[in-house]
PDB file of C-alpha atoms in Angstrom:
ATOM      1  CA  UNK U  27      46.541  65.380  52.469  1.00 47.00           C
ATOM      2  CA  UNK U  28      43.951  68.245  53.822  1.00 51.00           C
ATOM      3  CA  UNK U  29      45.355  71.587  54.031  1.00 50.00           C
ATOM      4  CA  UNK U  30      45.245  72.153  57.339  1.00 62.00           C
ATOM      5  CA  UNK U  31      47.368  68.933  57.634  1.00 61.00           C
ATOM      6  CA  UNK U  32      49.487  69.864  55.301  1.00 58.00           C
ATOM      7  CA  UNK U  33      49.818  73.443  57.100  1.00 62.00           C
ATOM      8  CA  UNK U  34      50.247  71.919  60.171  1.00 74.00           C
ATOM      9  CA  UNK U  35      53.143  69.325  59.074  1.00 71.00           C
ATOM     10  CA  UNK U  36      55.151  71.745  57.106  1.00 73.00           C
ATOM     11  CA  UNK U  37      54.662  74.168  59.902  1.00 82.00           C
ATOM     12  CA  UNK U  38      56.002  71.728  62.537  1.00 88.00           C
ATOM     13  CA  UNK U  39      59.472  71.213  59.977  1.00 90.00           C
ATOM     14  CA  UNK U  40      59.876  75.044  59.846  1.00 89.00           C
ATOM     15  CA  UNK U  41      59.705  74.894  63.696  1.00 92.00           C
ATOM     16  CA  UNK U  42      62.219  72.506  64.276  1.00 94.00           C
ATOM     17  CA  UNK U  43      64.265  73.604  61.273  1.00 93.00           C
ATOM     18  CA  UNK U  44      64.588  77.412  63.352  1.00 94.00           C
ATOM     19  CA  UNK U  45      64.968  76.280  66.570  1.00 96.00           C
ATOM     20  CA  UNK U  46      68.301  74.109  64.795  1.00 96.00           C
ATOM     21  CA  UNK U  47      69.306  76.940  63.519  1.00 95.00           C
ATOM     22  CA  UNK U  48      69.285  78.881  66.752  1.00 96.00           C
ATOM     23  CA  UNK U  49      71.273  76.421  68.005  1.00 96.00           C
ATOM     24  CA  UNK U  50      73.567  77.014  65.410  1.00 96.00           C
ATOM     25  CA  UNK U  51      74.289  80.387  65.464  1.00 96.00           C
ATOM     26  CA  UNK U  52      74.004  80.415  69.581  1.00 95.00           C
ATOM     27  CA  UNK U  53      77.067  77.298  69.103  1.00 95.00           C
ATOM     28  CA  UNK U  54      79.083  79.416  66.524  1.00 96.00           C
ATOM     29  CA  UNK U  55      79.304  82.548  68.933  1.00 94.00           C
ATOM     30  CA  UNK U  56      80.636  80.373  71.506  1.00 92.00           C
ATOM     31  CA  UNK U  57      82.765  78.672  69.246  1.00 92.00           C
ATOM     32  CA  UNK U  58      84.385  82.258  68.214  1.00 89.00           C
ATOM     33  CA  UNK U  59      84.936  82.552  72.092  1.00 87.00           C
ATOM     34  CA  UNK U  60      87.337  80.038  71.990  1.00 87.00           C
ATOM     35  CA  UNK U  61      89.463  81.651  69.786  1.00 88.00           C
ATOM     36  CA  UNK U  62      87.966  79.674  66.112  1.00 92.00           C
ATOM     37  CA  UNK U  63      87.502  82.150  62.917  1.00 93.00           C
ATOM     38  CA  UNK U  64      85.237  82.406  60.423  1.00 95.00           C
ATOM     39  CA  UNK U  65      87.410  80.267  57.657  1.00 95.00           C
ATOM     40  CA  UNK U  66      87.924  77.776  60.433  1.00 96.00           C
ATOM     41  CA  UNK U  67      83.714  77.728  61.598  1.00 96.00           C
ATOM     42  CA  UNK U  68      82.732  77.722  57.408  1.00 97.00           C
ATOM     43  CA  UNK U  69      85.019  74.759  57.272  1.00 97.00           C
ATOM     44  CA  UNK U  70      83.407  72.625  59.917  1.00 95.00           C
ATOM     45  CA  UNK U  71      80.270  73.595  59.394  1.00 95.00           C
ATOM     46  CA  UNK U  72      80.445  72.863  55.572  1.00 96.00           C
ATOM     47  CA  UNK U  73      82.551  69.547  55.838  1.00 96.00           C
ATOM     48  CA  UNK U  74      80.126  68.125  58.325  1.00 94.00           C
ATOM     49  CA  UNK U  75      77.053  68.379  55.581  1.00 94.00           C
ATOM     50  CA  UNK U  76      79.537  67.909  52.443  1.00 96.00           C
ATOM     51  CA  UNK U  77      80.328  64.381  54.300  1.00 96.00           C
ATOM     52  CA  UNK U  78      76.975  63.255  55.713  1.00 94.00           C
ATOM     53  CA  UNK U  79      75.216  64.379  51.923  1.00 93.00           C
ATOM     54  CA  UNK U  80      77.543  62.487  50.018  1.00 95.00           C
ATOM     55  CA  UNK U  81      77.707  59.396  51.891  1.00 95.00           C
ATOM     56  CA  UNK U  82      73.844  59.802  51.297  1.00 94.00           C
ATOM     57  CA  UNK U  83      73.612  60.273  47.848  1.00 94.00           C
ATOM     58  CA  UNK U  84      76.370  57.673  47.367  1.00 94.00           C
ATOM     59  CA  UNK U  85      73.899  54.922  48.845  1.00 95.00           C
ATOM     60  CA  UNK U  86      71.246  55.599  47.324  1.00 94.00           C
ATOM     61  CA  UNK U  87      72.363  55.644  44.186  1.00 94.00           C
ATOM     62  CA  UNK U  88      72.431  59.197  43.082  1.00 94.00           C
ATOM     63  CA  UNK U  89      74.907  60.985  40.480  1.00 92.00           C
ATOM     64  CA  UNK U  90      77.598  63.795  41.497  1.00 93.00           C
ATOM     65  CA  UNK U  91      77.579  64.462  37.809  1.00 92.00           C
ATOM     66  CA  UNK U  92      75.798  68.127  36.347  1.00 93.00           C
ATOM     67  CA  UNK U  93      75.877  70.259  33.139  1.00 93.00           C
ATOM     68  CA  UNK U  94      75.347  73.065  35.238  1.00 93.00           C
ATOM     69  CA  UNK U  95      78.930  72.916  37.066  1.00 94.00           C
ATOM     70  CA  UNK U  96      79.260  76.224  36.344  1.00 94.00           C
ATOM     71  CA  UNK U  97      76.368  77.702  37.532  1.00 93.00           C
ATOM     72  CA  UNK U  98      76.617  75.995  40.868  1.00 94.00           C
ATOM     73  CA  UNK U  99      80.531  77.237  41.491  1.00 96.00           C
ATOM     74  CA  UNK U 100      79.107  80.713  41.216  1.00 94.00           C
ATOM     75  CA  UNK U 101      75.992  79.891  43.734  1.00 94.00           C
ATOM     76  CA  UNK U 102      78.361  77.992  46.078  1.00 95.00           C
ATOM     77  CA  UNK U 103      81.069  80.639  46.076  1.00 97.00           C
ATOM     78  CA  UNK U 104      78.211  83.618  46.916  1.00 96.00           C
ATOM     79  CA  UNK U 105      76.652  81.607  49.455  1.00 94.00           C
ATOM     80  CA  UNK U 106      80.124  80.926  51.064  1.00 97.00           C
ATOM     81  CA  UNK U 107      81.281  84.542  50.779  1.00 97.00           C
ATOM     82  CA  UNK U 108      77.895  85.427  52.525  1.00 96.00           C
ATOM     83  CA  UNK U 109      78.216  82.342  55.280  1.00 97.00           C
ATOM     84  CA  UNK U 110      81.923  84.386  56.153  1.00 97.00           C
ATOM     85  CA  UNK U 111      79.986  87.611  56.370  1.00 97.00           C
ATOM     86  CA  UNK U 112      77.295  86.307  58.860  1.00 96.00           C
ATOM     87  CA  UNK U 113      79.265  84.576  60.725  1.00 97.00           C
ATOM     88  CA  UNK U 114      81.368  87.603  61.724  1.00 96.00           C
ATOM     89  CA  UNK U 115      78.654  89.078  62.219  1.00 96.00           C
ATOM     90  CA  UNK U 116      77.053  86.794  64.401  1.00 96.00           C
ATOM     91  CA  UNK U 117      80.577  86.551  66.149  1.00 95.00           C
ATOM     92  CA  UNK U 118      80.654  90.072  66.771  1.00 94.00           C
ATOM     93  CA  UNK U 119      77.420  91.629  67.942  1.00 94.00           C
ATOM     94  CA  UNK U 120      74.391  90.564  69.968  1.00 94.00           C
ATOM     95  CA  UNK U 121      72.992  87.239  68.866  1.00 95.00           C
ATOM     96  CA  UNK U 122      70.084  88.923  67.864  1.00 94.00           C
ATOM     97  CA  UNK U 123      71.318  91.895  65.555  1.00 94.00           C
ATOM     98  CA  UNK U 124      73.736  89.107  63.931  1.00 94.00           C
ATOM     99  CA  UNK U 125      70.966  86.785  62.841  1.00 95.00           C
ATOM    100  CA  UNK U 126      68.337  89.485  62.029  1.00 94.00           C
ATOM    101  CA  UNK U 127      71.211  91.273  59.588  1.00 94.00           C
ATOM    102  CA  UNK U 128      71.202  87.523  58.042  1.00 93.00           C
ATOM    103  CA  UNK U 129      67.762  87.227  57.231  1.00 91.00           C
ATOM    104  CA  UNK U 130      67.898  90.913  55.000  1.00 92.00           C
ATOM    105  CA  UNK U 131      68.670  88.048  52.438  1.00 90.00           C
ATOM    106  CA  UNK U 132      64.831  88.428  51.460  1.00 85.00           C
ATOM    107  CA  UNK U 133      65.022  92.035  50.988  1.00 87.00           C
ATOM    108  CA  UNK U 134      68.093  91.841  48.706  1.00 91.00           C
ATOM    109  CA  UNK U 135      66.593  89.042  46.943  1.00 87.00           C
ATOM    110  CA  UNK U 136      63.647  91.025  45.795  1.00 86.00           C
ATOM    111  CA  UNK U 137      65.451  94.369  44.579  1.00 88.00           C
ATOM    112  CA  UNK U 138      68.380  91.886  42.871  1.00 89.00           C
ATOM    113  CA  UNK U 139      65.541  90.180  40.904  1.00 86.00           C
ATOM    114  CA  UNK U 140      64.479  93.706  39.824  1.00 86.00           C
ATOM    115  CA  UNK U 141      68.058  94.949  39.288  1.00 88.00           C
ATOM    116  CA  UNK U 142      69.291  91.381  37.498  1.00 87.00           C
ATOM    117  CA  UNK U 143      66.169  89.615  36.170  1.00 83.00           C
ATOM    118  CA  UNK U 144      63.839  92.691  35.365  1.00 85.00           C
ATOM    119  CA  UNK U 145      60.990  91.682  37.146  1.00 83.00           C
ATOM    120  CA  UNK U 146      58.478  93.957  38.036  1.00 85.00           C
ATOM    121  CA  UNK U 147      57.931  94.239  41.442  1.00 81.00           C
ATOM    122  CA  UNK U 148      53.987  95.083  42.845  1.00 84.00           C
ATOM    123  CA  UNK U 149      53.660  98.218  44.933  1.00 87.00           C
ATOM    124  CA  UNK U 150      52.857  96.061  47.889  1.00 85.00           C
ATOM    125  CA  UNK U 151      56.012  94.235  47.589  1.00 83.00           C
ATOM    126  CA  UNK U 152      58.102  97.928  46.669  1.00 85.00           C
ATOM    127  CA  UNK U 153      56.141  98.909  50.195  1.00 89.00           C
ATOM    128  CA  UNK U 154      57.794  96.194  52.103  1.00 88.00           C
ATOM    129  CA  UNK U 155      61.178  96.724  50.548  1.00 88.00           C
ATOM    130  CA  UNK U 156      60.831 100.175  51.231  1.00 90.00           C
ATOM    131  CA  UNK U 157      59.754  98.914  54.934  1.00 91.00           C
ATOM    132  CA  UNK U 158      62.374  96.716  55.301  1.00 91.00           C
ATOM    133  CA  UNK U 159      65.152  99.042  54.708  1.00 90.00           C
ATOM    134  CA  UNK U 160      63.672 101.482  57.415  1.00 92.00           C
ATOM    135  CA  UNK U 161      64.663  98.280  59.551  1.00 92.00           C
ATOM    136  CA  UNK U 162      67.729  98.072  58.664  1.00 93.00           C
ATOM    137  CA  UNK U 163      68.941 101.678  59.612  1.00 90.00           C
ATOM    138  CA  UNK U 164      67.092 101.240  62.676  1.00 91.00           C
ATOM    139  CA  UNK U 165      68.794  98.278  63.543  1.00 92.00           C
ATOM    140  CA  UNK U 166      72.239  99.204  62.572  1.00 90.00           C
ATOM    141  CA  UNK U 167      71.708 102.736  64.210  1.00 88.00           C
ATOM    142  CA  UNK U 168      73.158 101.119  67.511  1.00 88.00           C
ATOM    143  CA  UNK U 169      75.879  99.056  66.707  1.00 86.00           C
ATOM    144  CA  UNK U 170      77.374 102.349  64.582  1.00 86.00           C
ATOM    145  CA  UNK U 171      77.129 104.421  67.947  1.00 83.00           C
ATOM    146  CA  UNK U 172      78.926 101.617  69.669  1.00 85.00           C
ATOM    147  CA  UNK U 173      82.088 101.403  67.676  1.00 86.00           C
ATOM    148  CA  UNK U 174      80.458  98.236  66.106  1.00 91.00           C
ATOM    149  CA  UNK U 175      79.998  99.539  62.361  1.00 93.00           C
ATOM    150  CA  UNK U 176      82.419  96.733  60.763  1.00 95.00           C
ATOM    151  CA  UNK U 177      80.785  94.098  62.082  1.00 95.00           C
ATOM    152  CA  UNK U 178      77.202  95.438  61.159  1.00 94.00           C
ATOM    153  CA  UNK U 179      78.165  95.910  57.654  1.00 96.00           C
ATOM    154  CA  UNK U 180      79.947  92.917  56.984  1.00 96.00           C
ATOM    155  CA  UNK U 181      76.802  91.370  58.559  1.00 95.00           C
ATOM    156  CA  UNK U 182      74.935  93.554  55.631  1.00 95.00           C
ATOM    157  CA  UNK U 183      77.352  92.215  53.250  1.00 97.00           C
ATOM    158  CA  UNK U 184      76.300  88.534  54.314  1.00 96.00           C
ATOM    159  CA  UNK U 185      72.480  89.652  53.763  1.00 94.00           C
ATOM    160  CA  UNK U 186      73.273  90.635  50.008  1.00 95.00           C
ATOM    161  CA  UNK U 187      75.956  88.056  49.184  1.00 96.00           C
ATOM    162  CA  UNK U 188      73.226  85.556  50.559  1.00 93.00           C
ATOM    163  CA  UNK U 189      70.164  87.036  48.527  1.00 91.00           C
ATOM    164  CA  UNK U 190      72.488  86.939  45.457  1.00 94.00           C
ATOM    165  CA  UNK U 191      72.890  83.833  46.262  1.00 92.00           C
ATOM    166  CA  UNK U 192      69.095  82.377  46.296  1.00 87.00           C
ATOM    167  CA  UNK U 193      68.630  84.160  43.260  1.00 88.00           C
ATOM    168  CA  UNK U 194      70.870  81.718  41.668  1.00 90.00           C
ATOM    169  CA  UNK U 195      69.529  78.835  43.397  1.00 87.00           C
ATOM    170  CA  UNK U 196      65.695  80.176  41.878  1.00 83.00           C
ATOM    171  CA  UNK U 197      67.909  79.422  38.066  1.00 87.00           C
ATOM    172  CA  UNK U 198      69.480  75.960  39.377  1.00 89.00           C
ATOM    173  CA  UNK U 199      65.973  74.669  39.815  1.00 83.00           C
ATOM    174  CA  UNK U 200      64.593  76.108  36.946  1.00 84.00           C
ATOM    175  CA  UNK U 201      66.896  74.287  35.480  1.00 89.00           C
ATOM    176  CA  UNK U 202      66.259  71.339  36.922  1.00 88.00           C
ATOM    177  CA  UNK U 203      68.820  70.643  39.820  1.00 89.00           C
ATOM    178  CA  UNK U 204      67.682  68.699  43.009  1.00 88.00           C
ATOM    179  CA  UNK U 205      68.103  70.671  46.158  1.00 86.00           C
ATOM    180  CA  UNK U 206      70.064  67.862  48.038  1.00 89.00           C
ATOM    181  CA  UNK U 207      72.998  68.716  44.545  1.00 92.00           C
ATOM    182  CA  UNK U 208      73.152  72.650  45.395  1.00 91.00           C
ATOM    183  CA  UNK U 209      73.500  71.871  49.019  1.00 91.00           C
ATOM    184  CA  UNK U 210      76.050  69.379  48.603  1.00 94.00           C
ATOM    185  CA  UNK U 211      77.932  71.279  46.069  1.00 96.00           C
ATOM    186  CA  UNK U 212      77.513  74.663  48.474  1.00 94.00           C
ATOM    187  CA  UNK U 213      78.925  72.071  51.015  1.00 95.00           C
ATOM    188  CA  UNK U 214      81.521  70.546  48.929  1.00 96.00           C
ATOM    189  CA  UNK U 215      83.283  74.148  47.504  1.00 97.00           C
ATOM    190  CA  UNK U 216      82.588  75.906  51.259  1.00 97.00           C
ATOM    191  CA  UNK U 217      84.837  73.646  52.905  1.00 97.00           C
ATOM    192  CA  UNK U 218      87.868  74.006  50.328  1.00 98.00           C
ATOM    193  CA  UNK U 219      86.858  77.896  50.754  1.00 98.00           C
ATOM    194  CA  UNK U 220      87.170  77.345  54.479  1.00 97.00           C
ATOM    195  CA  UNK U 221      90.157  75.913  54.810  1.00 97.00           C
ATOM    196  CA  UNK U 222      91.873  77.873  52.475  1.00 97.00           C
ATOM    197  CA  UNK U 223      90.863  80.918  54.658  1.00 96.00           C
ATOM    198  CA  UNK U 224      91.727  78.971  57.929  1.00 96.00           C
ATOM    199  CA  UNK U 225      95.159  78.488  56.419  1.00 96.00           C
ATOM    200  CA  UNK U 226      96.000  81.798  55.925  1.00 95.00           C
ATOM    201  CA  UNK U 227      94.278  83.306  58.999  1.00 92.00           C
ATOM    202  CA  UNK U 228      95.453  80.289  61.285  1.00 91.00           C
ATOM    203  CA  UNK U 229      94.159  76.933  62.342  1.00 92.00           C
ATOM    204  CA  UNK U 230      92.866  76.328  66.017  1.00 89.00           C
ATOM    205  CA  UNK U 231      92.880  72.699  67.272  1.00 85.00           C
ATOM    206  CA  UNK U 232      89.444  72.031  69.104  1.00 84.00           C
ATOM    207  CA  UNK U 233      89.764  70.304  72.699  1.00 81.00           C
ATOM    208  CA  UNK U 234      87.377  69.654  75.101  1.00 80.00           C
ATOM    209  CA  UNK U 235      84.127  71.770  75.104  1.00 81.00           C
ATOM    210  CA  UNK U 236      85.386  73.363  71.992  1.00 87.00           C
ATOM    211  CA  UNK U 237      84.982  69.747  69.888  1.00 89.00           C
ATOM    212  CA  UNK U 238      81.099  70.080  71.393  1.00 90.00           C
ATOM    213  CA  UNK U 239      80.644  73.121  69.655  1.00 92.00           C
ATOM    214  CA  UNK U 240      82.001  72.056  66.564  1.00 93.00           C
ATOM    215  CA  UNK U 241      80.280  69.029  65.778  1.00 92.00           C
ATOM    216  CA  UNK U 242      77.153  70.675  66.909  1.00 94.00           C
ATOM    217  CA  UNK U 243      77.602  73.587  64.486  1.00 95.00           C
ATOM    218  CA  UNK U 244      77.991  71.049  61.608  1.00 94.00           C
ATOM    219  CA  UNK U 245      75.453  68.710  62.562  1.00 95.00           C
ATOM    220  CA  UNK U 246      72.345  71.540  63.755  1.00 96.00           C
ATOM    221  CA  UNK U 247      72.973  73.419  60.191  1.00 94.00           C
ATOM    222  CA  UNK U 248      72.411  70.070  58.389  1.00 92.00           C
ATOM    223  CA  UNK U 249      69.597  69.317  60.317  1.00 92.00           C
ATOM    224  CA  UNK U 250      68.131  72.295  60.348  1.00 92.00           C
ATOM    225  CA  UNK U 251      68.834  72.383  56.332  1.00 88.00           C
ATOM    226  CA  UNK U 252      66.934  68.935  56.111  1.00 88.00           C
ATOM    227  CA  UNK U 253      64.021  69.854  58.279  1.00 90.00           C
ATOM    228  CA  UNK U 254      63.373  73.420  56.240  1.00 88.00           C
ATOM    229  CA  UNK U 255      63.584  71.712  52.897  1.00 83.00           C
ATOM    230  CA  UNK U 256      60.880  69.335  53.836  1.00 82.00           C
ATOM    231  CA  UNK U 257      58.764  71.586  55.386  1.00 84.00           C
ATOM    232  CA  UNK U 258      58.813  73.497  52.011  1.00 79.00           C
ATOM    233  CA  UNK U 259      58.062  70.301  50.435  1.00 76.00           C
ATOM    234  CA  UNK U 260      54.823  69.293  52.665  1.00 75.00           C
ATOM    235  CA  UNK U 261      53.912  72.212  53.956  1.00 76.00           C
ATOM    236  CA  UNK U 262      53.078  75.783  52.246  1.00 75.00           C
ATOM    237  CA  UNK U 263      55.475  77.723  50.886  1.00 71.00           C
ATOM    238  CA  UNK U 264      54.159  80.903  52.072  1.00 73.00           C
ATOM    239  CA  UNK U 265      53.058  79.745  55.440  1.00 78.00           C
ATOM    240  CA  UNK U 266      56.471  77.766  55.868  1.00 80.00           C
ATOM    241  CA  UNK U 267      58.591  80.926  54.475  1.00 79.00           C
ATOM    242  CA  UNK U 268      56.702  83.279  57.139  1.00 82.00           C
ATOM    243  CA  UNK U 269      57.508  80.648  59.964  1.00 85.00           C
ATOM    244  CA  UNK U 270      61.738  80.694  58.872  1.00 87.00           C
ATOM    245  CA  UNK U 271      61.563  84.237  60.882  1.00 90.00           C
ATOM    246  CA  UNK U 272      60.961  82.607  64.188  1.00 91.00           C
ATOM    247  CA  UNK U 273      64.514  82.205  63.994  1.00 94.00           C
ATOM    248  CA  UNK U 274      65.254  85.518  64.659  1.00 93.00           C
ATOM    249  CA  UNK U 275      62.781  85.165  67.488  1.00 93.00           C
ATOM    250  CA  UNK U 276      63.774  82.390  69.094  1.00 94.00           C
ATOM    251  CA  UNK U 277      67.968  83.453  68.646  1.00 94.00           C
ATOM    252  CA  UNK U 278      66.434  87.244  70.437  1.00 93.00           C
ATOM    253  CA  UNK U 279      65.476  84.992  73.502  1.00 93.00           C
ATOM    254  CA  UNK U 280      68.975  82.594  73.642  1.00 94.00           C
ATOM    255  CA  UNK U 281      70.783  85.878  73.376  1.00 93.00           C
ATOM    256  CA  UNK U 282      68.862  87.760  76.125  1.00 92.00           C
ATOM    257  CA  UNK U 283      68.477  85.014  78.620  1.00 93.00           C
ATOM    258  CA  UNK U 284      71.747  82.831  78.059  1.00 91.00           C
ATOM    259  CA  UNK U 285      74.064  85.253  76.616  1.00 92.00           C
ATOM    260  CA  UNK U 286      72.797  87.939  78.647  1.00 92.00           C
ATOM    261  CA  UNK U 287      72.854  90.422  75.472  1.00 91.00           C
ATOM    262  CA  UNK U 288      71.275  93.953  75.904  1.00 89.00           C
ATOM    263  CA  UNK U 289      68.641  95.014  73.343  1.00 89.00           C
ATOM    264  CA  UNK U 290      68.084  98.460  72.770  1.00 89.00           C
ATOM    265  CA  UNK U 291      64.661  99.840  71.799  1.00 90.00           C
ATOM    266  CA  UNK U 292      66.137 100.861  68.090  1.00 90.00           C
ATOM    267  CA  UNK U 293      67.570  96.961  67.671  1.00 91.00           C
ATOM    268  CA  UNK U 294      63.867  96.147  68.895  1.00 92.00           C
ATOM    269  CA  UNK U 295      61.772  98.088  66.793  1.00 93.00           C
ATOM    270  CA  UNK U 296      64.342  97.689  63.797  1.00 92.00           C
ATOM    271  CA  UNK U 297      64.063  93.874  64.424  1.00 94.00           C
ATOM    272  CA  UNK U 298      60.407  93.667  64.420  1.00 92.00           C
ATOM    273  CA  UNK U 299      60.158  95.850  61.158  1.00 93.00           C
ATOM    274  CA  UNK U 300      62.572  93.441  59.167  1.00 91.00           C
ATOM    275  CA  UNK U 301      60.477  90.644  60.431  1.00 91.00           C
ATOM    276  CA  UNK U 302      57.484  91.806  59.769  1.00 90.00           C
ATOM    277  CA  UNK U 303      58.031  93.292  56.089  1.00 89.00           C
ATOM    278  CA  UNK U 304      59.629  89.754  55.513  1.00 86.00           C
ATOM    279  CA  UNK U 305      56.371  87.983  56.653  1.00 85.00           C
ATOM    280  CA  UNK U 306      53.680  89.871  54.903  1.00 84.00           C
ATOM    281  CA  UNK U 307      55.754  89.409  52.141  1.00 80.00           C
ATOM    282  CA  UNK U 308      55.926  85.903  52.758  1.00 74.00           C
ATOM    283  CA  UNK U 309      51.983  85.746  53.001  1.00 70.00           C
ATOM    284  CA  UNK U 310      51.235  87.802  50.237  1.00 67.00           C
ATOM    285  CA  UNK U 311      50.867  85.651  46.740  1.00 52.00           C
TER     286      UNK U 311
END
């Protein structure tokens, strides 16, 4: 294939795959409007993929089986930990600020592979760190003025917990794991985490619009999960990783023109920082 077919093709995926997840998070703030929490939302969202993935594998033939059980409990258990975080978050404040605080996964990911894995980090990547962080206190400026700080740091929280979390999906495919076995496991161990929390928080039974939501939550996150994986897979990486931020474009539109959100000019300018510092990464080798 000719690169700029290839670049073109895995460009397309990473399109679709962030305009599904838009849809996602724009689904699970109206979903928390009817009353659903965040155990309850991790649950459907999680059994959805953990059902469709292993009816999947189970046709065509693949094995459940791993010597790595280990090291995907403690990857599935961070990820879901971080899925409860962003999910209040995205619950809680603009649709924009929510989704943006999610993608500070990238910075984390970078200073935890210094912090954990010793790995030296270039000046031009310590300059977008550095960049990104600015960001962040720009962007969380306004929802501490606004009585908002809980939700803005558990959104934090759901950055880190979600960077830690990537970190140990980098070791599960250095040691060999296939990506559709850390999503299902992920999948598998989120929706006994969900419903555990759902039990003690309280379970909501969906009706009506609210089923419409649900199902939508579960099956936009798979597809958009699907679509980004193959657009890593045809397309190139650092083009493809670049493009995964138009997600935090296209959510700063559905929350301005459908949800009617207000966007300050600190949640602006911190937005576009974080963005940017998480593109040129992205383009840099």
């Amino acid at each position: 294939m000719q690169m700029n077919q290839r670049d073109m093709l895995g460009s397309g995926w990473m399109v679709v795959a962030a305009a599904l997840f838009t849809l996602m998070n724009l689904w699970i703030k109206e979903a928390g409007q009817y009353g659903f929490g965040t155990g309850e939302l991790v649950f459907w969202r999680m059994a959805f993929s953990a059902v469709v993935l292993g009816v999947m594998a189970k046709a065509q033939g693949k094995t459940f089986a791993t010597p790595h059980l280990k090291a995907h409990l403690n990857r599935s258990i961070s990820g879901t930990l971080g899925m409860f975080c962003i999910f209040y978050a995205v619950i809680h404040l603009p649709l924009a600020t929510g989704v943006t605080l999610s993608y500070t996964s990238s910075i984390f990911l970078a200073l935890l592979s210094f912090l954990v894995l010793k790995e030296k980090i270039p000046a031009y990547t310590q300059l977008m760190l550095v960049l990104g962080f600015a960001g962040v206190v720009l962007l969380l400026n306004p929802s501490f003025k606004s009585g908002q700080e809980v939700a803005a740091l558990v959104g934090l929280l759901g950055g880190l917990l979600a960077g830690w979390a990537y970190l140990q999906v980098r070791e599960l495919s250095l040691l060999g794991e296939p990506a559709w076995r850390v999503v299902f496991y992920l999948s598998l161990v989120g929706t006994v985490m969900g419903a555990a929390w759902a039990t003690v928080s309280g379970w909501h039974m969906p009706s009506g619009a609210a089923w419409l939501y649900i199902l939508g939550i579960g099956a936009s996150a798979l597809g958009a999960q699907l679509a980004m994986t193959h657009a890593y897979k045809v397309g190139r990486k650092f083009t493809v990783a670049a493009l995964a931020y138009l997600t935090v474009a296209f959510s700063t539109l559905v929350g301005i023109f459908w949800l009617g959100d207000k966007i300050g000019w600190q949640e602006w300018l911190g937005m576009v920082i974080i963005v940017l510092s998480g593109v040129l990464s992205a383009l840099k080798k």
